[in-house]
Short mmCIF file of C-alpha atoms in Angstrom, two decimals:
data_model
loop_
_atom_site.label_atom_id
_atom_site.label_comp_id
_atom_site.label_asym_id
_atom_site.label_seq_id
_atom_site.Cartn_x
_atom_site.Cartn_y
_atom_site.Cartn_z
CA MET A 1 25.26 49.83 26.80
CA ASN A 2 23.51 49.65 30.19
CA ARG A 3 23.14 46.48 32.20
CA LEU A 4 19.44 46.06 31.33
CA ASN A 5 20.17 45.98 27.60
CA LYS A 6 23.03 43.56 28.15
CA GLY A 7 20.71 41.32 30.12
CA ILE A 8 18.12 41.49 27.33
CA ALA A 9 20.72 40.66 24.70
CA PHE A 10 21.92 37.63 26.66
CA MET A 11 18.41 36.45 27.55
CA ALA A 12 16.94 36.55 24.02
CA PRO A 13 18.88 33.62 22.51
CA ILE A 14 18.50 31.62 25.73
CA LEU A 15 14.71 31.81 25.44
CA VAL A 16 14.93 30.93 21.74
CA GLY A 17 17.07 27.90 22.58
CA VAL A 18 15.09 26.50 25.52
CA PHE A 19 11.63 27.10 24.04
CA PRO A 20 11.58 23.87 21.94
CA ILE A 21 12.66 21.90 25.02
CA LEU A 22 9.98 23.46 27.23
CA PHE A 23 7.35 23.14 24.50
CA LEU A 24 8.01 19.40 24.21
CA TYR A 25 8.07 19.12 28.00
CA TYR A 26 4.75 20.89 28.53
CA SER A 27 3.17 18.88 25.71
CA ASN A 28 4.15 15.64 27.46
CA ILE A 29 4.05 16.79 31.04
CA GLY A 30 1.89 13.89 32.11
CA GLU A 31 4.68 11.44 31.24
CA VAL A 32 7.83 13.55 31.79
CA ASP A 33 9.34 14.97 34.97
CA PHE A 34 11.33 18.20 35.04
CA LYS A 35 14.38 16.28 36.22
CA ASP A 36 14.34 14.61 32.79
CA ILE A 37 14.95 17.93 31.04
CA ARG A 38 16.94 20.01 33.52
CA ILE A 39 20.33 18.84 32.20
CA LEU A 40 19.22 19.58 28.64
CA VAL A 41 18.02 23.07 29.61
CA LEU A 42 21.23 23.75 31.50
CA LEU A 43 23.32 22.53 28.56
CA PHE A 44 21.58 24.91 26.17
CA CYS A 45 21.82 27.87 28.57
CA ILE A 46 25.54 27.42 29.20
CA SER A 47 26.37 26.67 25.56
CA THR A 48 24.40 29.68 24.39
CA LEU A 49 26.14 32.02 26.84
CA ILE A 50 29.60 30.74 25.86
CA PHE A 51 28.89 30.87 22.14
CA GLN A 52 27.39 34.35 22.38
CA SER A 53 30.35 35.63 24.38
CA VAL A 54 32.74 34.37 21.72
CA LEU A 55 30.66 35.90 18.91
CA THR A 56 30.54 39.21 20.75
CA LEU A 57 34.32 39.41 20.39
CA TYR A 58 33.79 39.02 16.63
CA THR A 59 30.86 41.41 16.16
CA LYS A 60 31.93 43.97 18.80
CA ALA A 61 28.26 44.33 19.74
CA ILE A 62 26.31 42.03 22.07
CA SER A 63 22.99 42.77 20.32
CA LYS A 64 24.42 41.61 16.98
CA SER A 65 25.81 38.40 18.48
CA ALA A 66 22.44 37.77 20.13
CA ILE A 67 20.66 37.89 16.77
CA ILE A 68 23.22 35.62 15.10
CA VAL A 69 23.00 33.05 17.91
CA SER A 70 19.18 33.21 17.83
CA ILE A 71 19.17 32.51 14.08
CA ILE A 72 21.54 29.58 14.55
CA LEU A 73 19.42 28.14 17.37
CA ILE A 74 16.19 28.43 15.37
CA PHE A 75 17.71 26.50 12.48
CA PHE A 76 19.46 24.03 14.77
CA THR A 77 16.45 23.06 16.90
CA ASN A 78 14.00 22.90 13.98
CA TYR A 79 16.21 21.50 11.26
CA SER A 80 14.26 18.28 10.61
CA TYR A 81 11.10 20.30 9.88
CA LEU A 82 13.02 22.47 7.43
CA GLU A 83 14.45 19.43 5.68
CA LYS A 84 11.04 17.74 5.38
CA PHE A 85 9.55 20.95 3.98
CA ILE A 86 12.26 21.33 1.34
CA ARG A 87 12.14 17.63 0.46
CA SER A 88 8.40 17.95 -0.17
CA PHE A 89 9.41 19.93 -3.27
CA ASN A 90 12.37 17.73 -4.22
CA TYR A 91 12.64 14.33 -2.54
CA ARG A 92 16.21 13.85 -3.83
CA ILE A 93 17.60 16.54 -1.51
CA ARG A 94 19.48 14.98 1.37
CA TYR A 95 21.05 16.07 4.65
CA TRP A 96 24.53 16.42 3.17
CA HIS A 97 23.12 18.69 0.43
CA LEU A 98 21.19 21.00 2.68
CA VAL A 99 23.57 21.43 5.64
CA PRO A 100 26.43 23.05 3.66
CA ILE A 101 23.94 25.44 2.06
CA LEU A 102 22.53 26.28 5.48
CA PHE A 103 26.03 26.76 6.90
CA PHE A 104 27.04 29.26 4.21
CA LEU A 105 23.71 31.05 4.48
CA ILE A 106 24.17 31.58 8.23
CA LEU A 107 27.80 32.59 7.69
CA PHE A 108 26.69 35.14 5.12
CA LEU A 109 24.06 36.54 7.51
CA ALA A 110 26.63 36.72 10.33
CA VAL A 111 29.04 38.74 8.19
CA LEU A 112 26.18 40.95 6.98
CA ILE A 113 25.02 41.64 10.54
CA LYS A 114 28.56 42.36 11.76
CA ARG A 115 29.18 44.92 9.02
CA SER A 116 25.83 46.66 9.43
CA GLY A 117 25.50 49.57 11.78
CA TYR A 118 21.98 49.03 13.06
CA THR A 119 22.91 48.20 16.64
CA ASP A 120 19.73 49.77 18.09
CA LEU A 121 17.60 47.85 15.60
CA TYR A 122 19.13 44.54 16.70
CA MET A 123 18.52 45.45 20.33
CA ASN A 124 14.86 46.08 19.53
CA ILE A 125 14.69 42.71 17.78
CA CYS A 126 16.12 41.13 20.93
CA LYS A 127 13.31 42.71 22.92
CA ILE A 128 10.76 41.35 20.45
CA LEU A 129 12.29 37.88 20.70
CA ILE A 130 12.04 37.98 24.48
CA MET A 131 8.40 39.04 24.35
CA VAL A 132 7.42 36.47 21.71
CA PHE A 133 9.25 33.46 23.14
CA GLY A 134 8.57 34.50 26.72
CA CYS A 135 4.84 34.64 25.98
CA LEU A 136 4.98 31.28 24.18
CA ILE A 137 6.69 29.66 27.15
CA LEU A 138 4.22 31.18 29.63
CA THR A 139 1.24 30.21 27.46
CA ASN A 140 2.38 26.60 27.31
CA PHE A 141 3.05 26.65 31.05
CA PHE A 142 -0.47 27.82 31.90
CA MET A 143 -1.98 25.28 29.51
CA ALA A 144 -0.05 22.54 31.31
CA LEU A 145 -0.72 23.94 34.79
CA PRO A 146 -3.71 21.66 35.62
CA THR A 147 -1.56 18.60 34.91
CA ILE A 148 1.33 20.07 36.91
CA ILE A 149 -0.98 20.63 39.90
CA LEU A 150 -2.34 17.10 39.57
CA LYS A 151 1.16 15.65 39.50
CA CYS A 152 2.11 17.58 42.63
CA GLN A 153 -0.79 16.09 44.59
CA PRO A 154 -0.14 12.87 46.54
CA GLN A 155 -1.32 9.89 44.53
CA ILE A 156 -3.37 7.12 46.12
CA LYS A 157 -2.35 3.75 44.79
CA HIS A 158 -5.07 1.22 44.15
CA GLU A 159 -4.71 -2.45 43.34
CA VAL A 160 -6.24 -2.94 39.93
CA GLN A 161 -7.68 -6.32 39.12
CA THR A 162 -8.48 -7.19 35.52
CA SER A 163 -10.07 -10.23 34.01
CA ALA A 164 -6.52 -11.44 33.34
CA THR A 165 -6.31 -12.34 37.02
CA ASN A 166 -9.52 -14.34 36.87
CA SER A 167 -9.87 -17.92 35.71
CA TRP A 168 -9.18 -18.51 32.03
CA ASN A 169 -11.96 -19.83 29.84
CA GLU A 170 -10.69 -23.28 28.93
CA GLU A 171 -13.30 -23.72 26.20
CA LEU A 172 -11.97 -20.88 24.05
CA PRO A 173 -9.00 -21.31 21.69
CA ASN A 174 -6.31 -18.65 21.75
CA ILE A 175 -6.54 -16.08 18.96
CA TYR A 176 -3.58 -14.18 17.53
CA TYR A 177 -4.24 -11.23 15.24
CA PHE A 178 -1.12 -9.65 13.73
CA VAL A 179 -0.99 -6.60 11.47
CA LEU A 180 2.40 -5.91 9.89
CA ASP A 181 2.45 -2.28 8.82
CA GLU A 182 3.37 -1.77 5.13
CA TYR A 183 4.21 -5.43 4.58
CA ALA A 184 3.85 -5.87 0.80
CA SER A 185 1.64 -8.59 -0.64
CA PHE A 186 3.24 -11.48 -2.49
CA ASP A 187 2.34 -10.06 -5.90
CA PHE A 188 3.42 -6.52 -4.99
CA ILE A 189 6.85 -7.47 -3.70
CA GLU A 190 7.57 -9.46 -6.86
CA LYS A 191 6.21 -6.83 -9.23
CA TYR A 192 7.88 -3.75 -7.74
CA TYR A 193 10.87 -5.18 -5.87
CA ASN A 194 11.65 -8.16 -8.07
CA TYR A 195 11.61 -10.42 -5.00
CA ASN A 196 9.88 -13.79 -4.88
CA ASN A 197 8.45 -14.39 -1.40
CA ASN A 198 7.08 -17.85 -2.18
CA ASP A 199 9.22 -19.44 0.53
CA PHE A 200 7.17 -17.61 3.14
CA MET A 201 3.92 -18.47 1.37
CA ASN A 202 4.90 -22.16 1.31
CA PHE A 203 5.90 -21.97 4.97
CA LEU A 204 2.43 -20.68 5.85
CA LYS A 205 0.68 -23.33 3.79
CA ILE A 206 2.74 -26.14 5.29
CA LYS A 207 1.81 -24.88 8.75
CA GLY A 208 -1.88 -25.07 7.86
CA PHE A 209 -2.64 -21.48 6.84
CA TYR A 210 -4.97 -20.58 4.03
CA VAL A 211 -3.30 -17.75 2.10
CA SER A 212 -5.41 -15.37 0.06
CA ASP A 213 -3.18 -13.97 -2.67
CA ASP A 214 -5.76 -11.50 -4.00
CA SER A 215 -6.90 -9.60 -0.92
CA TYR A 216 -7.18 -5.80 -0.90
CA ASN A 217 -8.05 -3.19 1.69
CA ASP A 218 -10.14 -0.07 1.20
CA SER A 219 -7.33 2.46 1.66
CA ILE A 220 -3.56 2.88 1.69
CA PHE A 221 -3.77 4.83 4.96
CA THR A 222 -3.24 2.84 8.15
CA ALA A 223 -5.51 5.10 10.20
CA THR A 224 -8.43 4.46 7.85
CA VAL A 225 -7.83 0.73 7.46
CA LEU A 226 -7.46 0.00 11.18
CA SER A 227 -10.33 2.31 12.07
CA ASN A 228 -12.69 0.26 9.91
CA ILE A 229 -11.27 -3.10 10.96
CA HIS A 230 -11.75 -2.34 14.64
CA ALA A 231 -15.21 -0.93 13.95
CA LEU A 232 -16.01 -4.13 12.02
CA ASP A 233 -17.55 -1.99 9.30
CA TYR A 234 -16.59 0.58 6.68
CA ILE A 235 -17.50 3.70 8.59
CA SER A 236 -14.33 5.77 7.96
CA THR A 237 -12.75 7.23 4.85
CA ASP A 238 -9.45 9.02 4.35
CA ASP A 239 -11.37 12.27 4.88
CA THR A 240 -12.79 11.24 8.23
CA PRO A 241 -11.32 13.40 11.03
CA GLU A 242 -8.34 11.77 12.69
CA LYS A 243 -9.95 11.94 16.13
CA ASN A 244 -12.87 9.86 14.85
CA ARG A 245 -10.59 7.23 13.35
CA ILE A 246 -8.59 7.04 16.57
CA PHE A 247 -11.84 6.69 18.53
CA ASN A 248 -12.84 3.69 16.41
CA ARG A 249 -9.51 2.02 17.05
CA LYS A 250 -9.43 2.75 20.75
CA ASN A 251 -13.01 1.53 21.18
CA SER A 252 -12.47 -1.64 19.18
CA LYS A 253 -15.57 -3.70 18.46
CA ILE A 254 -13.31 -6.73 18.06
CA PHE A 255 -11.96 -6.36 21.60
CA GLU A 256 -15.44 -5.63 22.92
CA LEU A 257 -16.97 -8.66 21.24
CA LEU A 258 -14.24 -11.05 22.34
CA HIS A 259 -14.17 -9.67 25.87
CA GLU A 260 -17.91 -10.23 26.16
CA SER A 261 -17.36 -13.78 24.90
CA GLY A 262 -15.01 -14.50 27.78
CA TYR A 263 -11.62 -13.72 26.28
CA VAL A 264 -8.76 -12.10 28.13
CA THR A 265 -7.32 -9.44 25.82
CA LYS A 266 -3.71 -8.58 25.16
CA SER A 267 -2.43 -5.83 22.88
CA VAL A 268 0.78 -4.34 21.53
CA GLU A 269 0.85 -1.05 19.61
CA THR A 270 4.26 0.01 18.29
CA ASP A 271 3.01 3.07 16.42
CA SER A 272 4.69 5.91 18.33
CA VAL A 273 2.12 8.40 17.02
CA ASN A 274 -0.88 6.57 18.43
CA THR A 275 0.60 4.82 21.45
CA ASP A 276 -1.36 7.07 23.81
CA ASN A 277 -4.52 5.98 22.01
CA ALA A 278 -3.81 2.26 22.23
CA ILE A 279 -6.71 -0.10 22.70
CA PRO A 280 -7.60 -0.70 26.37
CA CYS A 281 -6.92 -4.33 27.21
CA ASP A 282 -6.22 -6.68 30.09
CA ILE A 283 -2.55 -7.20 29.26
CA PRO A 284 -0.96 -4.12 27.66
CA PHE A 285 2.44 -3.99 26.04
CA GLN A 286 5.09 -2.53 28.34
CA ILE A 287 8.79 -1.92 27.84
CA ASP A 288 11.27 -0.49 30.30
CA LYS A 289 11.69 3.25 29.80
CA THR A 290 15.30 2.62 28.91
CA GLU A 291 14.08 0.89 25.77
CA LEU A 292 11.58 3.53 24.80
CA THR A 293 12.46 6.69 22.96
CA SER A 294 13.20 9.04 25.83
CA PHE A 295 12.42 12.74 26.05
CA GLU A 296 15.96 13.63 25.09
CA TYR A 297 15.83 11.55 21.93
CA SER A 298 12.43 12.97 21.03
CA PHE A 299 14.05 16.39 21.20
CA TRP A 300 17.34 15.63 19.46
CA GLU A 301 15.71 13.85 16.53
CA LYS A 302 14.19 17.18 15.46
CA THR A 303 17.51 19.00 15.49
CA LEU A 304 20.43 19.34 13.10
CA LEU A 305 22.04 16.35 14.81
CA TYR A 306 19.22 13.91 14.07
CA PRO A 307 21.24 11.64 11.70
CA PHE A 308 23.76 11.04 14.47
CA ILE A 309 21.22 10.02 17.11
CA LYS A 310 22.16 6.39 16.67
CA LYS A 311 20.57 5.14 19.84
CA ASN A 312 17.17 6.49 18.84
CA MET A 313 17.10 4.08 15.92
CA ASP A 314 18.55 1.33 18.07
CA GLN A 315 15.73 1.82 20.55
CA HIS A 316 13.15 1.68 17.77
CA PHE A 317 14.59 -1.68 16.73
CA ARG A 318 14.50 -2.95 20.33
CA LYS A 319 10.89 -1.86 20.62
CA ILE A 320 9.95 -3.80 17.47
CA SER A 321 11.99 -6.81 18.58
CA SER A 322 10.39 -6.71 22.03
CA ALA A 323 6.96 -6.58 20.41
CA PHE A 324 7.62 -9.83 18.54
CA SER A 325 8.70 -11.48 21.78
CA PHE A 326 5.62 -10.14 23.55
CA ILE A 327 3.10 -11.47 21.06
CA GLU A 328 4.61 -14.97 20.81
CA THR A 329 4.47 -15.60 24.56
CA PRO A 330 0.98 -16.62 25.73
CA GLU A 331 -0.05 -16.24 29.35
CA SER A 332 -2.46 -19.13 28.89
CA PRO A 333 -3.05 -21.87 26.30
CA ARG A 334 -6.75 -21.07 26.25
CA GLY A 335 -9.02 -18.02 26.30
CA LEU A 336 -6.46 -15.38 25.24
CA PHE A 337 -6.85 -12.88 22.39
CA THR A 338 -3.55 -11.27 21.34
CA TYR A 339 -3.51 -8.30 19.00
CA GLY A 340 -0.31 -6.86 17.59
CA HIS A 341 0.05 -3.86 15.28
CA ILE A 342 3.75 -3.84 14.47
CA VAL A 343 5.02 -0.82 12.54
CA CYS A 344 7.49 -2.77 10.44
CA PRO A 345 8.74 -3.08 7.68
CA HIS A 346 7.32 0.45 7.60
CA GLU A 347 9.99 3.14 7.94
CA PRO A 348 12.15 4.03 9.80
CA PHE A 349 14.43 1.47 8.22
CA VAL A 350 16.86 0.41 10.92
CA VAL A 351 18.02 -3.13 10.10
CA ASP A 352 18.91 -5.35 7.18
CA GLU A 353 17.52 -8.84 6.64
CA ASN A 354 19.84 -10.27 9.31
CA GLY A 355 18.88 -7.73 11.96
CA ARG A 356 22.09 -5.72 11.62
CA GLU A 357 21.79 -1.97 12.00
CA ILE A 358 21.97 0.03 8.77
CA SER A 359 23.19 3.57 8.20
CA PRO A 360 21.03 6.31 9.80
CA LYS A 361 20.94 8.19 6.49
CA ASP A 362 18.86 5.34 5.02
CA ARG A 363 16.06 5.27 7.56
CA ALA A 364 13.61 6.76 5.02
CA ASN A 365 15.38 5.68 1.84
CA TYR A 366 12.84 4.26 -0.61
CA ILE A 367 14.99 5.09 -3.62
CA ASN A 368 17.30 2.17 -2.89
CA LYS A 369 14.80 -0.67 -2.93
CA ASN A 370 17.18 -2.96 -1.03
CA ILE A 371 16.67 -0.88 2.13
CA TYR A 372 12.94 -1.63 2.43
CA LEU A 373 13.49 -5.15 1.15
CA GLY A 374 16.08 -5.87 3.84
CA GLN A 375 13.72 -4.90 6.66
CA TYR A 376 10.90 -6.76 4.87
CA LYS A 377 12.98 -9.96 4.91
CA TYR A 378 13.87 -9.41 8.57
CA VAL A 379 10.19 -9.12 9.53
CA THR A 380 9.41 -12.25 7.53
CA LYS A 381 12.02 -14.24 9.45
CA ARG A 382 10.76 -12.95 12.80
CA MET A 383 7.17 -13.77 11.85
CA GLU A 384 8.14 -17.30 10.86
CA SER A 385 9.77 -17.74 14.26
CA VAL A 386 6.70 -16.40 16.08
CA ILE A 387 4.33 -18.68 14.17
CA GLN A 388 6.61 -21.69 14.66
CA LYS A 389 6.69 -21.15 18.42
CA ILE A 390 2.94 -20.56 18.75
CA LEU A 391 1.98 -23.67 16.81
CA GLU A 392 4.50 -25.88 18.58
CA GLU A 393 3.04 -24.93 21.95
CA ASN A 394 -0.61 -24.68 20.98
CA PRO A 395 -1.79 -25.99 17.59
CA ASP A 396 -5.45 -25.60 18.57
CA CYS A 397 -5.43 -21.83 18.06
CA ILE A 398 -6.39 -19.21 15.50
CA ILE A 399 -3.80 -16.98 13.83
CA ILE A 400 -4.77 -14.10 11.55
CA LEU A 401 -1.80 -12.59 9.73
CA GLN A 402 -2.33 -9.42 7.69
CA SER A 403 -0.82 -6.19 6.50
CA ASP A 404 -2.67 -2.91 6.20
CA HIS A 405 -1.23 -2.05 2.77
CA SER A 406 1.82 -2.68 0.62
CA SER A 407 4.84 -0.40 0.21
CA ARG A 408 3.85 3.21 -0.43
CA PHE A 409 7.28 4.52 -1.47
CA GLN A 410 6.85 7.33 1.07
CA PHE A 411 3.83 8.70 -0.85
CA SER A 412 6.27 10.14 -3.39
CA GLN A 413 4.52 10.91 -6.67
CA GLN A 414 7.91 11.05 -8.36
CA LEU A 415 8.78 7.54 -7.19
CA TRP A 416 5.33 6.30 -8.15
CA ASN A 417 5.90 7.65 -11.64
CA GLU A 418 9.47 6.36 -11.82
CA TYR A 419 8.43 2.82 -10.82
CA SER A 420 5.04 2.97 -12.63
CA VAL A 421 3.22 2.23 -9.38
CA ASN A 422 -0.47 1.43 -9.68
CA TYR A 423 -2.31 3.06 -6.78
CA ASP A 424 -4.65 0.09 -6.37
CA ASP A 425 -1.68 -2.26 -6.09
CA ILE A 426 -0.68 -0.50 -2.88
CA LYS A 427 -4.01 -1.61 -1.40
CA SER A 428 -3.05 -5.25 -1.87
CA ILE A 429 -2.27 -6.99 1.41
CA LEU A 430 -0.81 -10.03 3.07
CA ASN A 431 -3.81 -12.05 4.28
CA ALA A 432 -3.49 -15.52 5.79
CA VAL A 433 -5.49 -17.44 8.40
CA TYR A 434 -4.69 -20.51 10.46
CA TYR A 435 -7.94 -21.84 11.95
CA ARG A 436 -7.30 -24.66 14.43
CA ASN A 437 -5.52 -26.67 11.74
CA VAL A 438 -8.69 -26.74 9.61
CA PRO A 439 -8.69 -25.24 6.07
CA PHE A 440 -10.33 -21.81 6.08
CA ASP A 441 -10.71 -20.85 2.43
CA LYS A 442 -13.62 -18.46 3.07
CA ILE A 443 -11.16 -15.57 3.16
CA LYS A 444 -10.12 -15.86 -0.50
CA GLY A 445 -10.19 -12.41 -2.08
CA GLN A 446 -11.55 -10.83 1.11
CA SER A 447 -10.34 -7.61 2.70
CA GLY A 448 -8.76 -7.50 6.12
CA LEU A 449 -12.04 -6.34 7.65
CA ASN A 450 -14.14 -9.08 6.05
CA THR A 451 -11.55 -11.68 7.01
CA ILE A 452 -11.99 -10.76 10.68
CA ARG A 453 -15.77 -10.85 10.32
CA LEU A 454 -15.63 -14.34 8.79
CA VAL A 455 -13.29 -15.66 11.48
CA LEU A 456 -15.41 -14.24 14.30
CA SER A 457 -18.60 -15.60 12.69
CA GLU A 458 -17.12 -19.09 12.65
CA LEU A 459 -15.61 -18.88 16.11
CA LEU A 460 -18.55 -17.34 17.94
CA ASP A 461 -21.21 -19.15 15.94
CA THR A 462 -22.82 -15.89 14.93
CA ILE A 463 -23.58 -14.15 11.64
CA LEU A 464 -21.29 -11.33 10.55
CA PRO A 465 -21.91 -11.23 6.80
CA VAL A 466 -19.32 -9.93 4.36
CA VAL A 467 -19.71 -6.19 3.82
CA GLU A 468 -18.99 -4.51 0.50
CA VAL A 469 -15.65 -2.74 0.24
CA PRO A 470 -16.41 0.89 -0.65
CA ALA A 471 -15.18 2.14 -4.01
CA GLU A 472 -13.20 5.37 -4.15
#
């Protein structure tokens, strides 16, 4: 075999292996530097070369070893997608079921390839792999090129001054609006999880909250619910394009209205999917990069090793914990609006009720009800602490505490059938309001959207009438 063919055979699996890394890099090139991925790229290149050299001793043909290594790398780097696809047909299949099957399948293919005599065919496949993955890498590079050029240009730093640096409006009470993602209503948690959450309800009432125990939202999809809440009207459905729903959230009428009324705005968004589309505000949520899911973890969590990426889950927990600390600390006792969408007790499940880390294999485990319930109890305790601190420091405030929907059991129709879940029950929400230590029973039976409208009507002395919740 000539040197060119040997080079092709060695290069094919390398391109297959580094493509997912480069794809993720080019997709996030505005936030990631090449130095953040160079060690990862080098690791894959060296590992691939070593592994292929060893396999060549087994197959006696470099083209055959190149195909085997390429197959292994494709499965390895995309394993989480494969598992999700298979689990969409049978949710009971788990990592420890699928990996042994995958191992024996690859072993069978390796033996089959070794014993076959189609060396020229495998070399042609190597050439195809180089063309396909080479073109994919170049295509992604050229798509990211404008951002690369912009990053290479010297940046002029400007001092940015927001209204947060101006004088605070001492006539306006602080407002805290918290949305706990997938926090089950009091009735739901007792009906489907056999857990009585009356201690939390009594805590809220003692603190001066009015608790509506029969509030429902219009959808079980967060994107739809929050889109309408921030638009202050029911303008989105579950069929509305995602970009439109994100636009409604990012261009929040609530933030706009309160900003015009003199409020300084503060926001925390812990939803990793929509972080880039967070609501513009005066005081945004910021965590050190060491606490955020780094590029490496974003990559590894898609691979065969994802259950062992312990720190990824640990960082998710720190992000949630930091969010609670962020929202309970006011920059001023007056004139501040704080919004927090905290993706918890929504999966991934990372802690039990005492904040201790649970097994990585349970991060999406809705079958064992104690897993969700543990994180649910943890969030409840943290929320009690937040409310306690806020009211001790500033009782003349407004606190709106809601969830977007109750537990969805991972949208599993099989679990819904097994637990006899009523779809409308999932729409039931936590809904409680503390209004400057004055009873605010107007929210009884109201949706999250109408609750906000009623609070703003009272606060701003304007008329935002209740709007009818659309029927499905």
